[in-house]
Amino acid sequence: MKRLLATNISKIMKFIDIGANLTDPMYQGIYNGSAKHEPDLPHVLERSWTGGLDKIIITVGTLADCAPTFEIVKNDERLYATVGCHPTRCGEFLPDPEGYFASLCQQIEQHREKVVAIGECGLDYDRLQFCDKAIQQQYFEKQLELAARYDLPLFLHCRNAHDDFAAILRRNRDKLPRRGVVHTFDGSLEVAEALIADGYAIGINGCSLKTEENLSVAAKIPDESIMLETDSPWCEIRPSHAGSKYVRSKYLTVKKKEKWEAGSLIAGRCEPVMISQVLEVLAGIKGKPAAELADQYYKNTAEMFFPSKGTD
């Protein structure tokens, strides 16, 4: 049963999803620890390619993510990965800081052709119950050494922590010849402008487009500084979001996970193919042709993460 509604978008546009959490248990049919359907990542990926995805970068948020990530990407030239430790997981450094850092280095070196960024790393002051500020700051800064050592851009996370986040990046500016992208951006225009001035791109997904204020900010971010992402299986554009009024690509879903069949999309689970909706919202709020923006955002992304592969 084919659940994906056909659109014309893949015929005229191509995309790079800079952030997809494809090792999440949801793609193994597991939700809140309970198995609901068989693993369907191959179906998710096939929908992605059919829907215009040219490349997908899988987000690694902890050392434990590396093995399953590199198992997924190893036989597909369209799949790549980041390597790093999410701010809420930085406590994992503490038992053996040098050993953990060395293990991250080892993962990068063993999979050098597949690693295109360091991250997801940064600061998250909204979830300090998982890791306190001082530890986050210490091991965010430590991971900048990876970017310098391997000449890789950063895949960055910042929540309610801009001042400290920017200060750490600025004092390490000289060791970071390639900047990176601040993903799932939902901050103010002033923050976006400051990051862009420092050489960073802005990652936009459904969580960046929830409110009218979000839309106002995104509309003013220069197209040359934007990259598209889904952050799947999170950050779908929901009907309650301000950006939903601009969405044109629709995907049929099953609401009950147990009703899954091959080809089904699951209600509430975002997938890389939904990146077209992010583009449509940006086209709507900017009043520009979607194809024009798609070309620009693809170029931005390819130049940062795939400079040796060109943009054609």
PDB file of C-alpha atoms in Angstrom:
ATOM      1  CA  MET A   1       0.000   0.000   0.000  1.00  0.00           C
ATOM      2  CA  LYS A   2       1.508   3.321  -1.042  1.00  0.00           C
ATOM      3  CA  ARG A   3       0.816   5.937   1.604  1.00  0.00           C
ATOM      4  CA  LEU A   4       2.932   8.775   0.247  1.00  0.00           C
ATOM      5  CA  LEU A   5       0.973  11.360  -1.692  1.00  0.00           C
ATOM      6  CA  ALA A   6       2.689  12.134  -4.967  1.00  0.00           C
ATOM      7  CA  THR A   7       4.006  15.661  -5.456  1.00  0.00           C
ATOM      8  CA  ASN A   8       5.933  17.331  -8.248  1.00  0.00           C
ATOM      9  CA  ILE A   9       8.580  18.710  -5.916  1.00  0.00           C
ATOM     10  CA  SER A  10      11.163  15.961  -6.459  1.00  0.00           C
ATOM     11  CA  LYS A  11      11.043  16.511 -10.243  1.00  0.00           C
ATOM     12  CA  ILE A  12      12.370  20.037 -10.054  1.00  0.00           C
ATOM     13  CA  MET A  13      14.274  20.305  -6.761  1.00  0.00           C
ATOM     14  CA  LYS A  14      16.832  18.466  -4.734  1.00  0.00           C
ATOM     15  CA  PHE A  15      17.652  18.696  -1.062  1.00  0.00           C
ATOM     16  CA  ILE A  16      20.267  17.939   1.550  1.00  0.00           C
ATOM     17  CA  ASP A  17      18.893  17.249   5.024  1.00  0.00           C
ATOM     18  CA  ILE A  18      21.619  18.466   7.385  1.00  0.00           C
ATOM     19  CA  GLY A  19      20.110  16.794  10.453  1.00  0.00           C
ATOM     20  CA  ALA A  20      18.216  13.508  10.649  1.00  0.00           C
ATOM     21  CA  ASN A  21      18.258  11.251  13.716  1.00  0.00           C
ATOM     22  CA  LEU A  22      17.944   8.012  11.785  1.00  0.00           C
ATOM     23  CA  THR A  23      19.214   5.840  14.652  1.00  0.00           C
ATOM     24  CA  ASP A  24      16.175   6.794  16.724  1.00  0.00           C
ATOM     25  CA  PRO A  25      14.199   3.715  17.878  1.00  0.00           C
ATOM     26  CA  MET A  26      11.096   5.011  16.092  1.00  0.00           C
ATOM     27  CA  TYR A  27      12.628   3.873  12.803  1.00  0.00           C
ATOM     28  CA  GLN A  28      12.909   0.421  14.326  1.00  0.00           C
ATOM     29  CA  GLY A  29       9.194   0.529  15.139  1.00  0.00           C
ATOM     30  CA  ILE A  30       9.812   1.183  18.844  1.00  0.00           C
ATOM     31  CA  TYR A  31       7.965   3.978  20.644  1.00  0.00           C
ATOM     32  CA  ASN A  32       8.522   4.699  24.349  1.00  0.00           C
ATOM     33  CA  GLY A  33      10.193   1.325  24.692  1.00  0.00           C
ATOM     34  CA  SER A  34       7.342  -0.615  23.101  1.00  0.00           C
ATOM     35  CA  ALA A  35       7.523  -2.303  19.693  1.00  0.00           C
ATOM     36  CA  LYS A  36       4.588  -1.241  17.505  1.00  0.00           C
ATOM     37  CA  HIS A  37       5.644  -2.313  14.013  1.00  0.00           C
ATOM     38  CA  GLU A  38       8.580  -3.831  12.172  1.00  0.00           C
ATOM     39  CA  PRO A  39      11.688  -1.740  11.422  1.00  0.00           C
ATOM     40  CA  ASP A  40      11.033   0.484   8.428  1.00  0.00           C
ATOM     41  CA  LEU A  41      14.143   2.601   7.898  1.00  0.00           C
ATOM     42  CA  PRO A  42      14.634   1.233   4.353  1.00  0.00           C
ATOM     43  CA  HIS A  43      11.138   2.484   3.473  1.00  0.00           C
ATOM     44  CA  VAL A  44      11.875   5.855   5.096  1.00  0.00           C
ATOM     45  CA  LEU A  45      15.041   6.204   3.038  1.00  0.00           C
ATOM     46  CA  GLU A  46      13.351   5.157  -0.196  1.00  0.00           C
ATOM     47  CA  ARG A  47      10.705   7.844   0.356  1.00  0.00           C
ATOM     48  CA  SER A  48      13.527  10.321   0.944  1.00  0.00           C
ATOM     49  CA  TRP A  49      15.251   9.617  -2.361  1.00  0.00           C
ATOM     50  CA  THR A  50      11.950   9.604  -4.255  1.00  0.00           C
ATOM     51  CA  GLY A  51      11.008  12.894  -2.598  1.00  0.00           C
ATOM     52  CA  GLY A  52      14.082  14.775  -3.806  1.00  0.00           C
ATOM     53  CA  LEU A  53      16.709  14.136  -1.123  1.00  0.00           C
ATOM     54  CA  ASP A  54      20.175  14.045  -2.646  1.00  0.00           C
ATOM     55  CA  LYS A  55      22.062  13.548   0.622  1.00  0.00           C
ATOM     56  CA  ILE A  56      21.203  13.079   4.296  1.00  0.00           C
ATOM     57  CA  ILE A  57      23.519  13.811   7.213  1.00  0.00           C
ATOM     58  CA  ILE A  58      22.735  11.588  10.206  1.00  0.00           C
ATOM     59  CA  THR A  59      23.108  13.325  13.549  1.00  0.00           C
ATOM     60  CA  VAL A  60      25.318  11.679  16.159  1.00  0.00           C
ATOM     61  CA  GLY A  61      24.694  12.910  19.703  1.00  0.00           C
ATOM     62  CA  THR A  62      26.786  10.496  21.733  1.00  0.00           C
ATOM     63  CA  LEU A  63      29.603   8.016  21.269  1.00  0.00           C
ATOM     64  CA  ALA A  64      27.081   5.176  21.481  1.00  0.00           C
ATOM     65  CA  ASP A  65      25.337   6.510  18.350  1.00  0.00           C
ATOM     66  CA  CYS A  66      28.417   5.982  16.212  1.00  0.00           C
ATOM     67  CA  ALA A  67      28.245   2.228  15.639  1.00  0.00           C
ATOM     68  CA  PRO A  68      24.612   2.134  14.447  1.00  0.00           C
ATOM     69  CA  THR A  69      25.104   5.309  12.411  1.00  0.00           C
ATOM     70  CA  PHE A  70      28.096   4.006  10.497  1.00  0.00           C
ATOM     71  CA  GLU A  71      26.304   0.729   9.919  1.00  0.00           C
ATOM     72  CA  ILE A  72      23.520   2.698   8.201  1.00  0.00           C
ATOM     73  CA  VAL A  73      25.762   4.930   6.089  1.00  0.00           C
ATOM     74  CA  LYS A  74      28.468   2.466   5.067  1.00  0.00           C
ATOM     75  CA  ASN A  75      26.951   1.230   1.806  1.00  0.00           C
ATOM     76  CA  ASP A  76      25.177   4.349   0.553  1.00  0.00           C
ATOM     77  CA  GLU A  77      27.048   7.267  -0.972  1.00  0.00           C
ATOM     78  CA  ARG A  78      24.088   9.544  -0.219  1.00  0.00           C
ATOM     79  CA  LEU A  79      24.362   9.083   3.565  1.00  0.00           C
ATOM     80  CA  TYR A  80      26.847  10.867   5.821  1.00  0.00           C
ATOM     81  CA  ALA A  81      27.239  11.593   9.527  1.00  0.00           C
ATOM     82  CA  THR A  82      28.368  13.966  12.223  1.00  0.00           C
ATOM     83  CA  VAL A  83      30.435  12.839  15.232  1.00  0.00           C
ATOM     84  CA  GLY A  84      30.126  14.510  18.610  1.00  0.00           C
ATOM     85  CA  CYS A  85      28.438  14.687  21.989  1.00  0.00           C
ATOM     86  CA  HIS A  86      25.174  16.560  22.570  1.00  0.00           C
ATOM     87  CA  PRO A  87      25.320  19.073  25.449  1.00  0.00           C
ATOM     88  CA  THR A  88      22.823  17.112  27.522  1.00  0.00           C
ATOM     89  CA  ARG A  89      25.050  14.034  27.209  1.00  0.00           C
ATOM     90  CA  CYS A  90      28.354  15.677  28.086  1.00  0.00           C
ATOM     91  CA  GLY A  91      28.372  13.951  31.468  1.00  0.00           C
ATOM     92  CA  GLU A  92      29.540  10.909  29.526  1.00  0.00           C
ATOM     93  CA  PHE A  93      32.980  12.520  29.343  1.00  0.00           C
ATOM     94  CA  LEU A  94      33.424  12.551  33.122  1.00  0.00           C
ATOM     95  CA  PRO A  95      34.513   8.994  33.974  1.00  0.00           C
ATOM     96  CA  ASP A  96      37.396   9.201  31.473  1.00  0.00           C
ATOM     97  CA  PRO A  97      37.564  12.538  29.631  1.00  0.00           C
ATOM     98  CA  GLU A  98      40.654  11.750  27.597  1.00  0.00           C
ATOM     99  CA  GLY A  99      39.439   8.267  26.772  1.00  0.00           C
ATOM    100  CA  TYR A 100      36.058   9.553  25.575  1.00  0.00           C
ATOM    101  CA  PHE A 101      37.736  12.227  23.467  1.00  0.00           C
ATOM    102  CA  ALA A 102      40.130   9.668  22.011  1.00  0.00           C
ATOM    103  CA  SER A 103      37.187   7.425  21.135  1.00  0.00           C
ATOM    104  CA  LEU A 104      35.533  10.283  19.239  1.00  0.00           C
ATOM    105  CA  CYS A 105      38.791  10.804  17.359  1.00  0.00           C
ATOM    106  CA  GLN A 106      38.938   7.117  16.560  1.00  0.00           C
ATOM    107  CA  GLN A 107      35.426   7.150  15.131  1.00  0.00           C
ATOM    108  CA  ILE A 108      36.269  10.096  12.895  1.00  0.00           C
ATOM    109  CA  GLU A 109      39.507   8.541  11.701  1.00  0.00           C
ATOM    110  CA  GLN A 110      37.940   5.153  11.007  1.00  0.00           C
ATOM    111  CA  HIS A 111      35.092   6.693   8.989  1.00  0.00           C
ATOM    112  CA  ARG A 112      36.766   9.782   7.596  1.00  0.00           C
ATOM    113  CA  GLU A 113      35.008   9.629   4.231  1.00  0.00           C
ATOM    114  CA  LYS A 114      31.610   9.606   5.908  1.00  0.00           C
ATOM    115  CA  VAL A 115      32.104  12.226   8.645  1.00  0.00           C
ATOM    116  CA  VAL A 116      31.254  15.721   7.425  1.00  0.00           C
ATOM    117  CA  ALA A 117      30.858  17.662  10.689  1.00  0.00           C
ATOM    118  CA  ILE A 118      31.605  17.723  14.412  1.00  0.00           C
ATOM    119  CA  GLY A 119      28.494  17.578  16.549  1.00  0.00           C
ATOM    120  CA  GLU A 120      25.864  17.688  17.627  1.00  0.00           C
ATOM    121  CA  CYS A 121      27.591  19.866  20.194  1.00  0.00           C
ATOM    122  CA  GLY A 122      26.891  23.129  21.969  1.00  0.00           C
ATOM    123  CA  LEU A 123      24.952  24.313  25.014  1.00  0.00           C
ATOM    124  CA  ASP A 124      21.429  23.579  26.264  1.00  0.00           C
ATOM    125  CA  TYR A 125      20.321  25.505  29.342  1.00  0.00           C
ATOM    126  CA  ASP A 126      16.700  24.405  28.961  1.00  0.00           C
ATOM    127  CA  ARG A 127      17.594  20.869  30.121  1.00  0.00           C
ATOM    128  CA  LEU A 128      20.125  21.341  32.867  1.00  0.00           C
ATOM    129  CA  GLN A 129      18.620  18.379  34.718  1.00  0.00           C
ATOM    130  CA  PHE A 130      20.615  16.196  32.332  1.00  0.00           C
ATOM    131  CA  CYS A 131      23.941  18.044  32.514  1.00  0.00           C
ATOM    132  CA  ASP A 132      24.926  21.205  34.367  1.00  0.00           C
ATOM    133  CA  LYS A 133      26.281  24.351  32.751  1.00  0.00           C
ATOM    134  CA  ALA A 134      29.916  23.987  33.735  1.00  0.00           C
ATOM    135  CA  ILE A 135      30.203  20.470  32.293  1.00  0.00           C
ATOM    136  CA  GLN A 136      28.419  21.480  29.099  1.00  0.00           C
ATOM    137  CA  GLN A 137      30.727  24.448  28.629  1.00  0.00           C
ATOM    138  CA  GLN A 138      33.895  22.458  29.292  1.00  0.00           C
ATOM    139  CA  TYR A 139      33.128  19.678  26.848  1.00  0.00           C
ATOM    140  CA  PHE A 140      31.590  21.888  24.200  1.00  0.00           C
ATOM    141  CA  GLU A 141      34.889  23.750  24.098  1.00  0.00           C
ATOM    142  CA  LYS A 142      36.806  20.485  24.140  1.00  0.00           C
ATOM    143  CA  GLN A 143      34.949  19.291  21.041  1.00  0.00           C
ATOM    144  CA  LEU A 144      36.054  22.377  19.144  1.00  0.00           C
ATOM    145  CA  GLU A 145      39.479  20.731  19.155  1.00  0.00           C
ATOM    146  CA  LEU A 146      37.988  18.009  16.954  1.00  0.00           C
ATOM    147  CA  ALA A 147      36.858  20.568  14.395  1.00  0.00           C
ATOM    148  CA  ALA A 148      40.320  22.089  14.346  1.00  0.00           C
ATOM    149  CA  ARG A 149      42.151  18.752  14.229  1.00  0.00           C
ATOM    150  CA  TYR A 150      40.100  17.303  11.377  1.00  0.00           C
ATOM    151  CA  ASP A 151      39.265  20.536   9.541  1.00  0.00           C
ATOM    152  CA  LEU A 152      35.531  19.939   9.804  1.00  0.00           C
ATOM    153  CA  PRO A 153      32.619  22.357  10.229  1.00  0.00           C
ATOM    154  CA  LEU A 154      30.454  22.295  13.351  1.00  0.00           C
ATOM    155  CA  PHE A 155      26.887  21.042  13.729  1.00  0.00           C
ATOM    156  CA  LEU A 156      25.768  23.179  16.642  1.00  0.00           C
ATOM    157  CA  HIS A 157      23.020  23.145  19.264  1.00  0.00           C
ATOM    158  CA  CYS A 158      22.079  26.216  21.308  1.00  0.00           C
ATOM    159  CA  ARG A 159      19.109  26.499  23.660  1.00  0.00           C
ATOM    160  CA  ASN A 160      18.671  29.509  25.952  1.00  0.00           C
ATOM    161  CA  ALA A 161      22.454  29.887  26.125  1.00  0.00           C
ATOM    162  CA  HIS A 162      23.460  32.304  23.379  1.00  0.00           C
ATOM    163  CA  ASP A 163      25.815  34.541  25.370  1.00  0.00           C
ATOM    164  CA  ASP A 164      27.941  31.681  26.703  1.00  0.00           C
ATOM    165  CA  PHE A 165      27.659  29.804  23.400  1.00  0.00           C
ATOM    166  CA  ALA A 166      28.877  32.793  21.380  1.00  0.00           C
ATOM    167  CA  ALA A 167      31.649  33.558  23.857  1.00  0.00           C
ATOM    168  CA  ILE A 168      33.071  30.031  23.584  1.00  0.00           C
ATOM    169  CA  LEU A 169      32.962  30.132  19.793  1.00  0.00           C
ATOM    170  CA  ARG A 170      34.578  33.559  19.631  1.00  0.00           C
ATOM    171  CA  ARG A 171      37.481  32.749  21.893  1.00  0.00           C
ATOM    172  CA  ASN A 172      38.198  29.722  19.721  1.00  0.00           C
ATOM    173  CA  ARG A 173      37.670  31.591  16.465  1.00  0.00           C
ATOM    174  CA  ASP A 174      41.244  31.334  15.283  1.00  0.00           C
ATOM    175  CA  LYS A 175      41.275  27.545  15.522  1.00  0.00           C
ATOM    176  CA  LEU A 176      38.043  27.161  13.528  1.00  0.00           C
ATOM    177  CA  PRO A 177      38.802  27.938   9.872  1.00  0.00           C
ATOM    178  CA  ARG A 178      35.522  26.261   8.862  1.00  0.00           C
ATOM    179  CA  ARG A 179      32.578  27.471  10.891  1.00  0.00           C
ATOM    180  CA  GLY A 180      29.392  25.421  10.675  1.00  0.00           C
ATOM    181  CA  VAL A 181      25.654  25.664  11.237  1.00  0.00           C
ATOM    182  CA  VAL A 182      23.459  26.330  14.256  1.00  0.00           C
ATOM    183  CA  HIS A 183      20.692  23.822  13.758  1.00  0.00           C
ATOM    184  CA  THR A 184      17.009  23.992  14.752  1.00  0.00           C
ATOM    185  CA  PHE A 185      17.336  27.746  15.093  1.00  0.00           C
ATOM    186  CA  ASP A 186      14.431  29.418  16.888  1.00  0.00           C
ATOM    187  CA  GLY A 187      16.076  32.515  18.331  1.00  0.00           C
ATOM    188  CA  SER A 188      15.742  36.209  17.659  1.00  0.00           C
ATOM    189  CA  LEU A 189      16.825  38.033  14.536  1.00  0.00           C
ATOM    190  CA  GLU A 190      19.548  39.769  16.534  1.00  0.00           C
ATOM    191  CA  VAL A 191      20.985  36.397  17.564  1.00  0.00           C
ATOM    192  CA  ALA A 192      20.790  35.104  13.995  1.00  0.00           C
ATOM    193  CA  GLU A 193      22.555  38.199  12.674  1.00  0.00           C
ATOM    194  CA  ALA A 194      25.305  37.853  15.278  1.00  0.00           C
ATOM    195  CA  LEU A 195      25.892  34.215  14.359  1.00  0.00           C
ATOM    196  CA  ILE A 196      25.936  35.003  10.645  1.00  0.00           C
ATOM    197  CA  ALA A 197      28.406  37.839  11.252  1.00  0.00           C
ATOM    198  CA  ASP A 198      30.673  35.302  12.937  1.00  0.00           C
ATOM    199  CA  GLY A 199      30.468  33.056   9.883  1.00  0.00           C
ATOM    200  CA  TYR A 200      27.806  30.540  10.927  1.00  0.00           C
ATOM    201  CA  ALA A 201      24.854  29.329   8.894  1.00  0.00           C
ATOM    202  CA  ILE A 202      21.329  28.937  10.262  1.00  0.00           C
ATOM    203  CA  GLY A 203      19.540  25.565  10.161  1.00  0.00           C
ATOM    204  CA  ILE A 204      15.775  25.764   9.718  1.00  0.00           C
ATOM    205  CA  ASN A 205      13.260  22.975  10.385  1.00  0.00           C
ATOM    206  CA  GLY A 206       9.685  22.689  11.609  1.00  0.00           C
ATOM    207  CA  CYS A 207      10.620  23.734  15.142  1.00  0.00           C
ATOM    208  CA  SER A 208      12.065  26.943  13.671  1.00  0.00           C
ATOM    209  CA  LEU A 209       8.667  27.824  12.189  1.00  0.00           C
ATOM    210  CA  LYS A 210       6.171  27.289  15.021  1.00  0.00           C
ATOM    211  CA  THR A 211       5.092  30.841  15.849  1.00  0.00           C
ATOM    212  CA  GLU A 212       4.392  34.040  13.979  1.00  0.00           C
ATOM    213  CA  GLU A 213       7.485  35.488  15.656  1.00  0.00           C
ATOM    214  CA  ASN A 214       9.534  32.549  14.332  1.00  0.00           C
ATOM    215  CA  LEU A 215       8.199  33.230  10.843  1.00  0.00           C
ATOM    216  CA  SER A 216       9.043  36.916  11.082  1.00  0.00           C
ATOM    217  CA  VAL A 217      12.625  36.074  12.021  1.00  0.00           C
ATOM    218  CA  ALA A 218      13.066  33.376   9.375  1.00  0.00           C
ATOM    219  CA  ALA A 219      11.710  35.688   6.675  1.00  0.00           C
ATOM    220  CA  LYS A 220      14.538  38.134   7.380  1.00  0.00           C
ATOM    221  CA  ILE A 221      17.429  35.659   7.511  1.00  0.00           C
ATOM    222  CA  PRO A 222      19.487  36.013   4.308  1.00  0.00           C
ATOM    223  CA  ASP A 223      18.975  33.098   1.943  1.00  0.00           C
ATOM    224  CA  GLU A 224      22.754  32.749   1.597  1.00  0.00           C
ATOM    225  CA  SER A 225      22.900  31.779   5.293  1.00  0.00           C
ATOM    226  CA  ILE A 226      20.087  29.193   5.462  1.00  0.00           C
ATOM    227  CA  MET A 227      20.255  25.405   5.382  1.00  0.00           C
ATOM    228  CA  LEU A 228      17.316  22.998   5.501  1.00  0.00           C
ATOM    229  CA  GLU A 229      16.790  20.137   7.926  1.00  0.00           C
ATOM    230  CA  THR A 230      14.071  17.979   9.407  1.00  0.00           C
ATOM    231  CA  ASP A 231      15.622  16.862  12.735  1.00  0.00           C
ATOM    232  CA  SER A 232      13.483  13.805  12.121  1.00  0.00           C
ATOM    233  CA  PRO A 233      11.800  11.982  13.794  1.00  0.00           C
ATOM    234  CA  TRP A 234      11.188  15.264  15.614  1.00  0.00           C
ATOM    235  CA  CYS A 235      10.223  18.769  14.509  1.00  0.00           C
ATOM    236  CA  GLU A 236       7.457  18.040  12.023  1.00  0.00           C
ATOM    237  CA  ILE A 237       5.329  20.994  10.958  1.00  0.00           C
ATOM    238  CA  ARG A 238       2.065  20.445  12.797  1.00  0.00           C
ATOM    239  CA  PRO A 239      -1.319  21.916  11.820  1.00  0.00           C
ATOM    240  CA  SER A 240      -1.161  24.088  14.958  1.00  0.00           C
ATOM    241  CA  HIS A 241       2.101  25.720  13.858  1.00  0.00           C
ATOM    242  CA  ALA A 242       2.062  29.169  12.292  1.00  0.00           C
ATOM    243  CA  GLY A 243       4.027  27.893   9.315  1.00  0.00           C
ATOM    244  CA  SER A 244       1.505  25.193   8.421  1.00  0.00           C
ATOM    245  CA  LYS A 245      -0.597  27.578   6.326  1.00  0.00           C
ATOM    246  CA  TYR A 246       2.183  27.650   3.741  1.00  0.00           C
ATOM    247  CA  VAL A 247       2.572  23.876   3.448  1.00  0.00           C
ATOM    248  CA  ARG A 248       1.593  22.403   0.079  1.00  0.00           C
ATOM    249  CA  SER A 249       3.123  18.909   0.174  1.00  0.00           C
ATOM    250  CA  LYS A 250       0.814  16.547   2.038  1.00  0.00           C
ATOM    251  CA  TYR A 251       1.633  13.040   3.255  1.00  0.00           C
ATOM    252  CA  LEU A 252      -0.966  10.467   4.173  1.00  0.00           C
ATOM    253  CA  THR A 253      -0.261   8.851   7.529  1.00  0.00           C
ATOM    254  CA  VAL A 254      -1.568   6.078   9.758  1.00  0.00           C
ATOM    255  CA  LYS A 255      -2.543   7.308  13.217  1.00  0.00           C
ATOM    256  CA  LYS A 256      -2.304   3.923  14.912  1.00  0.00           C
ATOM    257  CA  LYS A 257       1.268   2.676  14.724  1.00  0.00           C
ATOM    258  CA  GLU A 258       0.087  -0.918  14.880  1.00  0.00           C
ATOM    259  CA  LYS A 259      -1.659  -0.335  11.524  1.00  0.00           C
ATOM    260  CA  TRP A 260       1.676   0.223   9.813  1.00  0.00           C
ATOM    261  CA  GLU A 261       2.204  -1.370   6.419  1.00  0.00           C
ATOM    262  CA  ALA A 262       5.107  -1.088   4.012  1.00  0.00           C
ATOM    263  CA  GLY A 263       4.888   2.441   2.639  1.00  0.00           C
ATOM    264  CA  SER A 264       3.078   3.916   5.630  1.00  0.00           C
ATOM    265  CA  LEU A 265       4.085   7.202   7.206  1.00  0.00           C
ATOM    266  CA  ILE A 266       3.369   7.364  10.925  1.00  0.00           C
ATOM    267  CA  ALA A 267       1.398  10.323  12.277  1.00  0.00           C
ATOM    268  CA  GLY A 268       3.600  12.391  14.568  1.00  0.00           C
ATOM    269  CA  ARG A 269       6.883  10.925  13.264  1.00  0.00           C
ATOM    270  CA  CYS A 270       8.829  13.268  11.016  1.00  0.00           C
ATOM    271  CA  GLU A 271      10.852  11.910   8.091  1.00  0.00           C
ATOM    272  CA  PRO A 272      13.494  13.446   5.798  1.00  0.00           C
ATOM    273  CA  VAL A 273      11.012  13.523   2.902  1.00  0.00           C
ATOM    274  CA  MET A 274       9.113  16.214   4.826  1.00  0.00           C
ATOM    275  CA  ILE A 275      11.947  18.651   4.152  1.00  0.00           C
ATOM    276  CA  SER A 276       9.844  19.867   1.221  1.00  0.00           C
ATOM    277  CA  GLN A 277       7.400  21.348   3.727  1.00  0.00           C
ATOM    278  CA  VAL A 278      10.150  23.378   5.396  1.00  0.00           C
ATOM    279  CA  LEU A 279      11.066  24.798   1.997  1.00  0.00           C
ATOM    280  CA  GLU A 280       7.439  25.622   1.247  1.00  0.00           C
ATOM    281  CA  VAL A 281       7.076  27.612   4.471  1.00  0.00           C
ATOM    282  CA  LEU A 282      10.225  29.578   3.732  1.00  0.00           C
ATOM    283  CA  ALA A 283       9.048  30.262   0.185  1.00  0.00           C
ATOM    284  CA  GLY A 284       5.710  31.438   1.552  1.00  0.00           C
ATOM    285  CA  ILE A 285       7.068  33.815   4.164  1.00  0.00           C
ATOM    286  CA  LYS A 286       9.750  35.196   1.849  1.00  0.00           C
ATOM    287  CA  GLY A 287       7.488  35.511  -1.184  1.00  0.00           C
ATOM    288  CA  LYS A 288      10.010  33.772  -3.422  1.00  0.00           C
ATOM    289  CA  PRO A 289       9.811  30.769  -5.768  1.00  0.00           C
ATOM    290  CA  ALA A 290      10.467  27.494  -3.952  1.00  0.00           C
ATOM    291  CA  ALA A 291      12.761  26.268  -6.751  1.00  0.00           C
ATOM    292  CA  GLU A 292      14.945  29.363  -6.474  1.00  0.00           C
ATOM    293  CA  LEU A 293      15.308  28.916  -2.721  1.00  0.00           C
ATOM    294  CA  ALA A 294      15.913  25.180  -3.033  1.00  0.00           C
ATOM    295  CA  ASP A 295      18.862  25.854  -5.346  1.00  0.00           C
ATOM    296  CA  GLN A 296      20.326  28.416  -2.964  1.00  0.00           C
ATOM    297  CA  TYR A 297      19.944  26.258   0.145  1.00  0.00           C
ATOM    298  CA  TYR A 298      21.408  23.236  -1.635  1.00  0.00           C
ATOM    299  CA  LYS A 299      24.383  25.343  -2.724  1.00  0.00           C
ATOM    300  CA  ASN A 300      24.902  26.683   0.801  1.00  0.00           C
ATOM    301  CA  THR A 301      24.903  23.182   2.252  1.00  0.00           C
ATOM    302  CA  ALA A 302      27.050  21.533  -0.396  1.00  0.00           C
ATOM    303  CA  GLU A 303      29.701  24.228  -0.121  1.00  0.00           C
ATOM    304  CA  MET A 304      29.987  23.760   3.634  1.00  0.00           C
ATOM    305  CA  PHE A 305      29.756  19.994   4.040  1.00  0.00           C
ATOM    306  CA  PHE A 306      30.713  18.646   0.612  1.00  0.00           C
ATOM    307  CA  PRO A 307      33.166  21.171  -0.849  1.00  0.00           C
ATOM    308  CA  SER A 308      35.053  18.614  -2.918  1.00  0.00           C
ATOM    309  CA  LYS A 309      31.903  17.223  -4.519  1.00  0.00           C
ATOM    310  CA  GLY A 310      30.665  20.420  -6.133  1.00  0.00           C
ATOM    311  CA  THR A 311      27.067  21.621  -6.280  1.00  0.00           C
ATOM    312  CA  ASP A 312      25.846  20.196  -9.581  1.00  0.00           C
TER     313      ASP A 312
END
